[in-house]
PDB file of C-alpha atoms in Angstrom:
ATOM      1  CA  UNK F 724      83.351 139.829 147.208  1.00 42.00           C
ATOM      2  CA  UNK F 725      81.878 136.567 147.752  1.00 56.00           C
ATOM      3  CA  UNK F 726      83.889 133.788 148.400  1.00 63.00           C
ATOM      4  CA  UNK F 727      83.804 131.049 146.557  1.00 70.00           C
ATOM      5  CA  UNK F 728      81.755 127.906 147.475  1.00 80.00           C
ATOM      6  CA  UNK F 729      81.566 124.211 146.834  1.00 81.00           C
ATOM      7  CA  UNK F 730      77.815 125.126 145.404  1.00 82.00           C
ATOM      8  CA  UNK F 731      78.873 127.989 142.821  1.00 84.00           C
ATOM      9  CA  UNK F 732      80.733 124.947 140.740  1.00 85.00           C
ATOM     10  CA  UNK F 733      77.270 122.696 140.901  1.00 92.00           C
ATOM     11  CA  UNK F 734      75.693 122.296 137.464  1.00 94.00           C
ATOM     12  CA  UNK F 735      72.462 120.884 136.714  1.00 96.00           C
ATOM     13  CA  UNK F 736      74.478 117.947 134.847  1.00 96.00           C
ATOM     14  CA  UNK F 737      76.459 117.558 138.771  1.00 95.00           C
ATOM     15  CA  UNK F 738      73.628 117.900 141.028  1.00 96.00           C
ATOM     16  CA  UNK F 739      71.467 114.921 138.884  1.00 98.00           C
ATOM     17  CA  UNK F 740      73.781 112.771 139.326  1.00 97.00           C
ATOM     18  CA  UNK F 741      74.186 113.281 142.532  1.00 96.00           C
ATOM     19  CA  UNK F 742      70.558 112.287 143.366  1.00 97.00           C
ATOM     20  CA  UNK F 743      70.898 109.302 141.345  1.00 98.00           C
ATOM     21  CA  UNK F 744      73.844 108.488 143.287  1.00 97.00           C
ATOM     22  CA  UNK F 745      71.424 109.001 146.795  1.00 97.00           C
ATOM     23  CA  UNK F 746      68.825 107.293 145.574  1.00 97.00           C
ATOM     24  CA  UNK F 747      69.980 103.936 143.928  1.00 97.00           C
ATOM     25  CA  UNK F 748      74.094 104.163 143.541  1.00 97.00           C
ATOM     26  CA  UNK F 749      76.670 101.803 145.006  1.00 96.00           C
ATOM     27  CA  UNK F 750      80.454 102.473 144.817  1.00 93.00           C
ATOM     28  CA  UNK F 751      82.647  99.564 143.817  1.00 91.00           C
ATOM     29  CA  UNK F 752      86.356 100.139 143.784  1.00 84.00           C
ATOM     30  CA  UNK F 753      89.532  98.212 143.624  1.00 82.00           C
ATOM     31  CA  UNK F 754      93.197 100.583 143.080  1.00 81.00           C
ATOM     32  CA  UNK F 755      92.725  99.628 139.243  1.00 86.00           C
ATOM     33  CA  UNK F 756      88.995 100.452 138.766  1.00 92.00           C
ATOM     34  CA  UNK F 757      86.258 102.826 140.245  1.00 92.00           C
ATOM     35  CA  UNK F 758      82.948 102.348 139.376  1.00 95.00           C
ATOM     36  CA  UNK F 759      79.881 103.941 140.621  1.00 96.00           C
ATOM     37  CA  UNK F 760      76.638 101.698 139.777  1.00 97.00           C
ATOM     38  CA  UNK F 761      72.936 103.032 139.760  1.00 98.00           C
ATOM     39  CA  UNK F 762      70.330 101.079 139.482  1.00 97.00           C
ATOM     40  CA  UNK F 763      66.523 101.719 137.631  1.00 96.00           C
ATOM     41  CA  UNK F 764      64.593  99.009 139.649  1.00 91.00           C
ATOM     42  CA  UNK F 765      60.252  98.103 138.307  1.00 86.00           C
ATOM     43  CA  UNK F 766      58.394  95.890 140.531  1.00 79.00           C
ATOM     44  CA  UNK F 767      55.926  94.559 137.323  1.00 85.00           C
ATOM     45  CA  UNK F 768      56.542  95.271 133.900  1.00 87.00           C
ATOM     46  CA  UNK F 769      53.829  96.753 133.590  1.00 91.00           C
ATOM     47  CA  UNK F 770      52.743 100.841 135.437  1.00 90.00           C
ATOM     48  CA  UNK F 771      49.171 102.343 135.423  1.00 92.00           C
ATOM     49  CA  UNK F 772      47.834 105.520 135.358  1.00 92.00           C
ATOM     50  CA  UNK F 773      44.178 106.608 135.180  1.00 93.00           C
ATOM     51  CA  UNK F 774      43.928 106.000 131.356  1.00 93.00           C
ATOM     52  CA  UNK F 775      47.617 105.048 130.516  1.00 91.00           C
ATOM     53  CA  UNK F 776      49.766 101.511 131.134  1.00 93.00           C
ATOM     54  CA  UNK F 777      53.016 101.391 130.709  1.00 95.00           C
ATOM     55  CA  UNK F 778      55.720  99.590 129.629  1.00 95.00           C
ATOM     56  CA  UNK F 779      57.988  99.963 132.211  1.00 94.00           C
ATOM     57  CA  UNK F 780      61.482  98.173 130.968  1.00 93.00           C
ATOM     58  CA  UNK F 781      60.912  99.749 127.494  1.00 94.00           C
ATOM     59  CA  UNK F 782      59.892 103.970 129.182  1.00 96.00           C
ATOM     60  CA  UNK F 783      62.826 103.424 131.277  1.00 96.00           C
ATOM     61  CA  UNK F 784      65.700 101.930 128.924  1.00 95.00           C
ATOM     62  CA  UNK F 785      64.706 104.501 126.133  1.00 96.00           C
ATOM     63  CA  UNK F 786      64.810 107.698 128.976  1.00 97.00           C
ATOM     64  CA  UNK F 787      68.269 106.402 129.910  1.00 97.00           C
ATOM     65  CA  UNK F 788      69.258 107.452 126.335  1.00 97.00           C
ATOM     66  CA  UNK F 789      69.548 111.792 127.501  1.00 97.00           C
ATOM     67  CA  UNK F 790      70.469 110.727 131.067  1.00 97.00           C
ATOM     68  CA  UNK F 791      73.750 108.714 129.741  1.00 97.00           C
ATOM     69  CA  UNK F 792      74.700 111.757 126.863  1.00 97.00           C
ATOM     70  CA  UNK F 793      74.750 114.263 129.647  1.00 96.00           C
ATOM     71  CA  UNK F 794      77.376 111.935 131.715  1.00 96.00           C
ATOM     72  CA  UNK F 795      79.265 111.408 128.723  1.00 95.00           C
ATOM     73  CA  UNK F 796      79.411 115.026 127.889  1.00 95.00           C
ATOM     74  CA  UNK F 797      81.347 115.196 131.811  1.00 92.00           C
ATOM     75  CA  UNK F 798      83.421 113.104 130.266  1.00 92.00           C
ATOM     76  CA  UNK F 799      82.448 109.997 132.042  1.00 95.00           C
ATOM     77  CA  UNK F 800      82.587 106.454 130.666  1.00 96.00           C
ATOM     78  CA  UNK F 801      78.874 105.488 131.169  1.00 97.00           C
ATOM     79  CA  UNK F 802      76.794 102.481 129.877  1.00 95.00           C
ATOM     80  CA  UNK F 803      73.890 101.442 130.087  1.00 96.00           C
ATOM     81  CA  UNK F 804      73.161  97.679 131.711  1.00 95.00           C
ATOM     82  CA  UNK F 805      69.791  95.855 130.746  1.00 93.00           C
ATOM     83  CA  UNK F 806      68.737  92.480 132.835  1.00 88.00           C
ATOM     84  CA  UNK F 807      65.051  90.809 133.647  1.00 83.00           C
ATOM     85  CA  UNK F 808      64.093  93.231 136.958  1.00 85.00           C
ATOM     86  CA  UNK F 809      66.823  96.303 136.044  1.00 91.00           C
ATOM     87  CA  UNK F 810      68.015  98.369 134.379  1.00 96.00           C
ATOM     88  CA  UNK F 811      71.595 100.017 135.724  1.00 97.00           C
ATOM     89  CA  UNK F 812      73.898 102.903 134.775  1.00 97.00           C
ATOM     90  CA  UNK F 813      77.683 101.824 135.279  1.00 97.00           C
ATOM     91  CA  UNK F 814      79.823 104.419 135.439  1.00 97.00           C
ATOM     92  CA  UNK F 815      83.862 103.853 135.597  1.00 96.00           C
ATOM     93  CA  UNK F 816      86.999 105.500 135.872  1.00 94.00           C
ATOM     94  CA  UNK F 817      90.435 104.010 135.213  1.00 91.00           C
ATOM     95  CA  UNK F 818      92.154 107.467 136.837  1.00 87.00           C
ATOM     96  CA  UNK F 819      91.091 109.139 139.616  1.00 86.00           C
ATOM     97  CA  UNK F 820      90.339 111.864 137.526  1.00 88.00           C
ATOM     98  CA  UNK F 821      88.512 115.584 138.788  1.00 87.00           C
ATOM     99  CA  UNK F 822      85.174 114.209 137.900  1.00 88.00           C
ATOM    100  CA  UNK F 823      85.446 110.996 140.644  1.00 89.00           C
ATOM    101  CA  UNK F 824      87.042 113.249 142.936  1.00 88.00           C
ATOM    102  CA  UNK F 825      84.840 115.794 142.856  1.00 89.00           C
ATOM    103  CA  UNK F 826      81.959 113.075 142.916  1.00 90.00           C
ATOM    104  CA  UNK F 827      83.488 111.466 145.773  1.00 86.00           C
ATOM    105  CA  UNK F 828      83.690 114.140 147.794  1.00 87.00           C
ATOM    106  CA  UNK F 829      80.872 115.411 147.615  1.00 89.00           C
ATOM    107  CA  UNK F 830      78.912 112.254 148.123  1.00 84.00           C
ATOM    108  CA  UNK F 831      80.879 111.919 151.139  1.00 75.00           C
ATOM    109  CA  UNK F 832      84.059 108.575 150.719  1.00 65.00           C
ATOM    110  CA  UNK F 833      82.748 107.543 154.015  1.00 71.00           C
ATOM    111  CA  UNK F 834      79.777 106.010 152.655  1.00 86.00           C
ATOM    112  CA  UNK F 835      79.455 103.482 149.858  1.00 90.00           C
ATOM    113  CA  UNK F 836      75.651 102.832 148.664  1.00 95.00           C
ATOM    114  CA  UNK F 837      72.232 104.175 149.017  1.00 97.00           C
ATOM    115  CA  UNK F 838      71.889 102.165 152.380  1.00 97.00           C
ATOM    116  CA  UNK F 839      74.020 104.982 154.176  1.00 94.00           C
ATOM    117  CA  UNK F 840      74.166 108.000 151.707  1.00 96.00           C
ATOM    118  CA  UNK F 841      73.104 111.398 152.523  1.00 96.00           C
ATOM    119  CA  UNK F 842      72.065 114.724 150.985  1.00 96.00           C
ATOM    120  CA  UNK F 843      75.583 116.650 150.737  1.00 94.00           C
ATOM    121  CA  UNK F 844      75.302 119.848 152.040  1.00 92.00           C
ATOM    122  CA  UNK F 845      76.233 121.634 149.186  1.00 94.00           C
ATOM    123  CA  UNK F 846      72.987 120.808 147.392  1.00 96.00           C
ATOM    124  CA  UNK F 847      71.211 122.848 150.539  1.00 96.00           C
ATOM    125  CA  UNK F 848      73.388 125.753 149.670  1.00 94.00           C
ATOM    126  CA  UNK F 849      72.605 125.167 146.220  1.00 96.00           C
ATOM    127  CA  UNK F 850      70.697 127.176 143.576  1.00 96.00           C
ATOM    128  CA  UNK F 851      66.748 126.422 143.365  1.00 97.00           C
ATOM    129  CA  UNK F 852      67.583 124.819 139.748  1.00 97.00           C
ATOM    130  CA  UNK F 853      70.114 122.213 140.947  1.00 97.00           C
ATOM    131  CA  UNK F 854      68.091 121.244 144.185  1.00 98.00           C
ATOM    132  CA  UNK F 855      65.448 120.511 141.547  1.00 98.00           C
ATOM    133  CA  UNK F 856      67.628 118.467 139.434  1.00 98.00           C
ATOM    134  CA  UNK F 857      69.248 116.247 142.185  1.00 98.00           C
ATOM    135  CA  UNK F 858      65.278 115.742 143.587  1.00 98.00           C
ATOM    136  CA  UNK F 859      64.527 114.449 139.914  1.00 98.00           C
ATOM    137  CA  UNK F 860      67.696 112.543 140.065  1.00 98.00           C
ATOM    138  CA  UNK F 861      66.381 110.892 143.549  1.00 98.00           C
ATOM    139  CA  UNK F 862      62.872 110.409 141.986  1.00 98.00           C
ATOM    140  CA  UNK F 863      63.995 109.127 138.450  1.00 98.00           C
ATOM    141  CA  UNK F 864      65.458 105.911 140.402  1.00 98.00           C
ATOM    142  CA  UNK F 865      63.054 105.845 143.767  1.00 97.00           C
ATOM    143  CA  UNK F 866      59.714 107.304 142.737  1.00 97.00           C
ATOM    144  CA  UNK F 867      56.483 105.479 142.059  1.00 96.00           C
ATOM    145  CA  UNK F 868      53.693 107.345 140.488  1.00 95.00           C
ATOM    146  CA  UNK F 869      50.334 105.122 139.761  1.00 92.00           C
ATOM    147  CA  UNK F 870      46.792 104.981 140.152  1.00 93.00           C
ATOM    148  CA  UNK F 871      47.107 102.449 142.948  1.00 94.00           C
ATOM    149  CA  UNK F 872      48.752 105.405 145.571  1.00 95.00           C
ATOM    150  CA  UNK F 873      46.161 107.136 146.738  1.00 95.00           C
ATOM    151  CA  UNK F 874      44.490 109.180 149.989  1.00 94.00           C
ATOM    152  CA  UNK F 875      40.451 108.628 149.784  1.00 91.00           C
ATOM    153  CA  UNK F 876      38.532 109.397 152.996  1.00 88.00           C
ATOM    154  CA  UNK F 877      35.343 107.144 151.994  1.00 90.00           C
ATOM    155  CA  UNK F 878      34.252 104.989 149.069  1.00 91.00           C
ATOM    156  CA  UNK F 879      31.897 108.074 147.890  1.00 93.00           C
ATOM    157  CA  UNK F 880      34.527 111.046 147.607  1.00 94.00           C
ATOM    158  CA  UNK F 881      37.530 111.151 144.884  1.00 95.00           C
ATOM    159  CA  UNK F 882      40.868 109.477 145.493  1.00 96.00           C
ATOM    160  CA  UNK F 883      43.551 112.112 145.888  1.00 97.00           C
ATOM    161  CA  UNK F 884      46.743 110.752 144.335  1.00 97.00           C
ATOM    162  CA  UNK F 885      50.630 110.547 145.774  1.00 98.00           C
ATOM    163  CA  UNK F 886      53.849 110.312 144.302  1.00 98.00           C
ATOM    164  CA  UNK F 887      55.827 107.230 146.593  1.00 98.00           C
ATOM    165  CA  UNK F 888      59.552 108.032 147.050  1.00 98.00           C
ATOM    166  CA  UNK F 889      60.709 104.730 148.550  1.00 98.00           C
ATOM    167  CA  UNK F 890      63.985 104.960 150.492  1.00 98.00           C
ATOM    168  CA  UNK F 891      66.181 101.564 152.195  1.00 97.00           C
ATOM    169  CA  UNK F 892      64.804 100.895 155.016  1.00 97.00           C
ATOM    170  CA  UNK F 893      68.582 100.915 156.884  1.00 97.00           C
ATOM    171  CA  UNK F 894      68.054 104.475 156.353  1.00 97.00           C
ATOM    172  CA  UNK F 895      66.662 106.466 158.294  1.00 97.00           C
ATOM    173  CA  UNK F 896      68.181 109.837 157.941  1.00 97.00           C
ATOM    174  CA  UNK F 897      67.993 110.678 154.109  1.00 97.00           C
ATOM    175  CA  UNK F 898      63.521 110.744 154.433  1.00 98.00           C
ATOM    176  CA  UNK F 899      63.553 113.584 156.530  1.00 97.00           C
ATOM    177  CA  UNK F 900      66.336 115.619 154.909  1.00 97.00           C
ATOM    178  CA  UNK F 901      64.452 115.388 151.270  1.00 98.00           C
ATOM    179  CA  UNK F 902      61.584 116.370 153.280  1.00 98.00           C
ATOM    180  CA  UNK F 903      63.551 119.542 153.964  1.00 97.00           C
ATOM    181  CA  UNK F 904      65.132 120.217 150.654  1.00 98.00           C
ATOM    182  CA  UNK F 905      61.197 119.741 149.144  1.00 98.00           C
ATOM    183  CA  UNK F 906      60.124 122.312 151.496  1.00 97.00           C
ATOM    184  CA  UNK F 907      62.782 125.235 150.812  1.00 97.00           C
ATOM    185  CA  UNK F 908      61.189 124.742 146.844  1.00 98.00           C
ATOM    186  CA  UNK F 909      57.396 125.252 148.341  1.00 97.00           C
ATOM    187  CA  UNK F 910      56.790 121.272 148.061  1.00 98.00           C
ATOM    188  CA  UNK F 911      54.833 119.763 150.969  1.00 98.00           C
ATOM    189  CA  UNK F 912      54.956 116.293 152.054  1.00 98.00           C
ATOM    190  CA  UNK F 913      52.345 114.972 152.431  1.00 97.00           C
ATOM    191  CA  UNK F 914      53.533 112.405 154.998  1.00 97.00           C
ATOM    192  CA  UNK F 915      56.286 109.925 155.809  1.00 98.00           C
ATOM    193  CA  UNK F 916      55.503 106.103 156.725  1.00 97.00           C
ATOM    194  CA  UNK F 917      58.711 105.255 157.959  1.00 98.00           C
ATOM    195  CA  UNK F 918      59.346 101.551 158.106  1.00 97.00           C
ATOM    196  CA  UNK F 919      59.038 101.273 161.589  1.00 97.00           C
ATOM    197  CA  UNK F 920      56.503  99.002 163.617  1.00 97.00           C
ATOM    198  CA  UNK F 921      55.196 101.495 165.032  1.00 96.00           C
ATOM    199  CA  UNK F 922      53.622 102.639 162.019  1.00 96.00           C
ATOM    200  CA  UNK F 923      53.784  99.803 159.663  1.00 95.00           C
ATOM    201  CA  UNK F 924      52.154  97.394 162.059  1.00 94.00           C
ATOM    202  CA  UNK F 925      51.446  99.125 165.299  1.00 93.00           C
ATOM    203  CA  UNK F 926      48.832  96.305 166.504  1.00 92.00           C
ATOM    204  CA  UNK F 927      51.577  93.926 165.386  1.00 92.00           C
ATOM    205  CA  UNK F 928      48.964  91.906 163.332  1.00 91.00           C
ATOM    206  CA  UNK F 929      51.006  90.863 160.712  1.00 90.00           C
ATOM    207  CA  UNK F 930      54.452  89.701 162.899  1.00 84.00           C
ATOM    208  CA  UNK F 931      57.919  88.722 161.737  1.00 90.00           C
ATOM    209  CA  UNK F 932      59.436  92.089 160.459  1.00 94.00           C
ATOM    210  CA  UNK F 933      56.674  92.874 158.000  1.00 94.00           C
ATOM    211  CA  UNK F 934      57.656  96.506 158.948  1.00 96.00           C
ATOM    212  CA  UNK F 935      61.520  96.278 157.203  1.00 96.00           C
ATOM    213  CA  UNK F 936      60.338  97.801 154.163  1.00 96.00           C
ATOM    214  CA  UNK F 937      61.290 100.524 152.549  1.00 97.00           C
ATOM    215  CA  UNK F 938      60.797 104.767 154.201  1.00 98.00           C
ATOM    216  CA  UNK F 939      57.712 105.925 151.796  1.00 98.00           C
ATOM    217  CA  UNK F 940      57.874 109.105 151.215  1.00 98.00           C
ATOM    218  CA  UNK F 941      54.278 110.420 149.862  1.00 98.00           C
ATOM    219  CA  UNK F 942      53.773 114.165 147.671  1.00 98.00           C
ATOM    220  CA  UNK F 943      50.630 114.547 146.266  1.00 98.00           C
ATOM    221  CA  UNK F 944      50.226 114.529 142.346  1.00 98.00           C
ATOM    222  CA  UNK F 945      50.033 118.307 141.959  1.00 98.00           C
ATOM    223  CA  UNK F 946      52.458 119.343 144.284  1.00 98.00           C
ATOM    224  CA  UNK F 947      55.447 117.316 142.712  1.00 98.00           C
ATOM    225  CA  UNK F 948      54.206 118.091 139.481  1.00 97.00           C
ATOM    226  CA  UNK F 949      56.697 121.086 140.179  1.00 96.00           C
ATOM    227  CA  UNK F 950      59.362 118.562 140.108  1.00 98.00           C
ATOM    228  CA  UNK F 951      58.916 115.527 137.712  1.00 98.00           C
ATOM    229  CA  UNK F 952      60.937 113.102 136.827  1.00 98.00           C
ATOM    230  CA  UNK F 953      62.843 112.531 133.373  1.00 98.00           C
ATOM    231  CA  UNK F 954      61.717 109.052 132.784  1.00 97.00           C
ATOM    232  CA  UNK F 955      59.060 109.242 130.691  1.00 97.00           C
ATOM    233  CA  UNK F 956      56.738 107.417 131.589  1.00 96.00           C
ATOM    234  CA  UNK F 957      56.611 108.402 135.265  1.00 97.00           C
ATOM    235  CA  UNK F 958      56.251 111.895 134.357  1.00 97.00           C
ATOM    236  CA  UNK F 959      53.240 111.149 131.975  1.00 97.00           C
ATOM    237  CA  UNK F 960      51.684 109.212 134.646  1.00 97.00           C
ATOM    238  CA  UNK F 961      52.151 112.057 137.343  1.00 98.00           C
ATOM    239  CA  UNK F 962      50.609 114.578 134.478  1.00 97.00           C
ATOM    240  CA  UNK F 963      47.705 112.699 134.522  1.00 97.00           C
ATOM    241  CA  UNK F 964      47.192 112.062 137.953  1.00 97.00           C
ATOM    242  CA  UNK F 965      48.342 115.320 138.787  1.00 97.00           C
ATOM    243  CA  UNK F 966      45.570 116.784 136.187  1.00 97.00           C
ATOM    244  CA  UNK F 967      42.921 114.578 138.305  1.00 97.00           C
ATOM    245  CA  UNK F 968      43.891 116.157 141.888  1.00 97.00           C
ATOM    246  CA  UNK F 969      43.545 119.201 140.585  1.00 97.00           C
ATOM    247  CA  UNK F 970      40.202 118.722 139.530  1.00 97.00           C
ATOM    248  CA  UNK F 971      38.859 117.728 142.192  1.00 96.00           C
ATOM    249  CA  UNK F 972      40.673 119.358 145.410  1.00 96.00           C
ATOM    250  CA  UNK F 973      41.096 123.436 145.415  1.00 94.00           C
ATOM    251  CA  UNK F 974      42.557 122.880 148.697  1.00 94.00           C
ATOM    252  CA  UNK F 975      46.618 122.270 149.052  1.00 93.00           C
ATOM    253  CA  UNK F 976      48.653 120.635 151.516  1.00 95.00           C
ATOM    254  CA  UNK F 977      50.905 122.707 153.573  1.00 95.00           C
ATOM    255  CA  UNK F 978      54.183 122.744 154.272  1.00 96.00           C
ATOM    256  CA  UNK F 979      55.322 121.683 157.784  1.00 94.00           C
ATOM    257  CA  UNK F 980      55.992 123.431 160.486  1.00 93.00           C
ATOM    258  CA  UNK F 981      57.720 120.709 162.280  1.00 92.00           C
ATOM    259  CA  UNK F 982      54.551 120.228 165.197  1.00 90.00           C
ATOM    260  CA  UNK F 983      52.266 117.530 165.448  1.00 85.00           C
ATOM    261  CA  UNK F 984      48.803 118.443 164.700  1.00 77.00           C
ATOM    262  CA  UNK F 985      46.743 115.210 165.001  1.00 68.00           C
ATOM    263  CA  UNK F 986      48.353 112.283 167.133  1.00 71.00           C
ATOM    264  CA  UNK F 987      46.929 108.660 168.062  1.00 82.00           C
ATOM    265  CA  UNK F 988      48.152 106.915 170.608  1.00 89.00           C
ATOM    266  CA  UNK F 989      49.330 103.686 169.349  1.00 91.00           C
ATOM    267  CA  UNK F 990      50.035 100.766 171.674  1.00 92.00           C
ATOM    268  CA  UNK F 991      53.760  99.204 172.477  1.00 94.00           C
ATOM    269  CA  UNK F 992      55.257  96.546 170.296  1.00 96.00           C
ATOM    270  CA  UNK F 993      57.649  93.986 171.164  1.00 94.00           C
ATOM    271  CA  UNK F 994      59.918  94.874 167.662  1.00 96.00           C
ATOM    272  CA  UNK F 995      60.962  98.721 168.760  1.00 96.00           C
ATOM    273  CA  UNK F 996      64.032  96.928 170.712  1.00 95.00           C
ATOM    274  CA  UNK F 997      64.782  95.327 167.007  1.00 96.00           C
ATOM    275  CA  UNK F 998      68.545  95.111 166.402  1.00 95.00           C
ATOM    276  CA  UNK F 999      67.095  96.521 162.744  1.00 95.00           C
ATOM    277  CA  UNK F1000      66.248  99.277 163.919  1.00 97.00           C
ATOM    278  CA  UNK F1001      69.534 102.020 164.023  1.00 95.00           C
ATOM    279  CA  UNK F1002      70.600 103.076 167.820  1.00 94.00           C
ATOM    280  CA  UNK F1003      68.905 106.781 167.057  1.00 93.00           C
ATOM    281  CA  UNK F1004      65.708 105.165 167.350  1.00 95.00           C
ATOM    282  CA  UNK F1005      65.829 102.074 168.886  1.00 95.00           C
ATOM    283  CA  UNK F1006      64.006 101.208 172.213  1.00 96.00           C
ATOM    284  CA  UNK F1007      61.701 104.338 171.411  1.00 96.00           C
ATOM    285  CA  UNK F1008      58.022 104.148 170.901  1.00 96.00           C
ATOM    286  CA  UNK F1009      56.503 106.405 168.510  1.00 96.00           C
ATOM    287  CA  UNK F1010      52.935 107.518 167.724  1.00 94.00           C
ATOM    288  CA  UNK F1011      53.466 109.748 164.950  1.00 94.00           C
ATOM    289  CA  UNK F1012      55.998 109.995 162.021  1.00 96.00           C
ATOM    290  CA  UNK F1013      57.514 113.937 162.758  1.00 96.00           C
ATOM    291  CA  UNK F1014      58.646 111.895 166.259  1.00 95.00           C
ATOM    292  CA  UNK F1015      61.023 109.902 164.228  1.00 97.00           C
ATOM    293  CA  UNK F1016      61.863 112.593 161.784  1.00 97.00           C
ATOM    294  CA  UNK F1017      62.504 114.592 165.097  1.00 95.00           C
ATOM    295  CA  UNK F1018      65.207 111.538 165.341  1.00 95.00           C
ATOM    296  CA  UNK F1019      66.246 111.601 162.672  1.00 95.00           C
ATOM    297  CA  UNK F1020      67.315 114.837 162.560  1.00 95.00           C
ATOM    298  CA  UNK F1021      64.387 117.305 161.418  1.00 95.00           C
ATOM    299  CA  UNK F1022      65.880 120.785 160.677  1.00 94.00           C
ATOM    300  CA  UNK F1023      62.481 122.297 162.011  1.00 93.00           C
ATOM    301  CA  UNK F1024      62.418 120.172 165.719  1.00 88.00           C
ATOM    302  CA  UNK F1025      65.791 120.815 166.437  1.00 72.00           C
TER     303      UNK F1025
END
């Protein structure tokens, strides 16, 4: 008889919530009140796909109504907070009930925000349904799918559109973990553009800390279509861009095997010793994003 595992107690609702928290959540609490704030940010009022344009604020607001119902059905006091640049969900506990303790345990109570959250180990042991719900949670708060996100090798060739998952620059471990979880579902990562000087500003032309931006996990739209979004305009844009890719490309992105097939030697950068870089990669030079993945604990390169 199989022993009980924490993953056996996961549900799609809990898995989705954990994804939201990992992507853009922050824990705030005093001895009287415990809160988790989850931000849904938008960089502009309008998002564009190929033939469609979306009012982001409106779509996020309406898409969050069923999300809030899901959380309330779990017995969690949940409210929507609307401001100019973002819409937030506020989860509130006045007592340490079982839902608070379970969530706190899963996300590791030594971490308090998306700047250092990691994927709970339980998620890697979960069913594919729960893994997919977790990734949808991550994507709903950190994913961008729009006309401007594409790969193109020449102006006379078609554009291949991508989903960008943008992770806090202070969180260097999460991108490789997301890649691992996706790979377990057969979804390939096309590349990871880490916010590192060797990758973002290799010739030091832009100066300052231009490179210290979000890490971007890039996935072709037709591959990410198997995961999708619950935020309506993101999913509509995804479908349109995925359909376009399928018409123009027959090759598929292969799953990563950890090897570096193409490497361009990059010049040394003075910011390789910058204080913004964590100890695990500080004072190291990288010619490929996969070299950073290895330092960040890539499961294929241990």
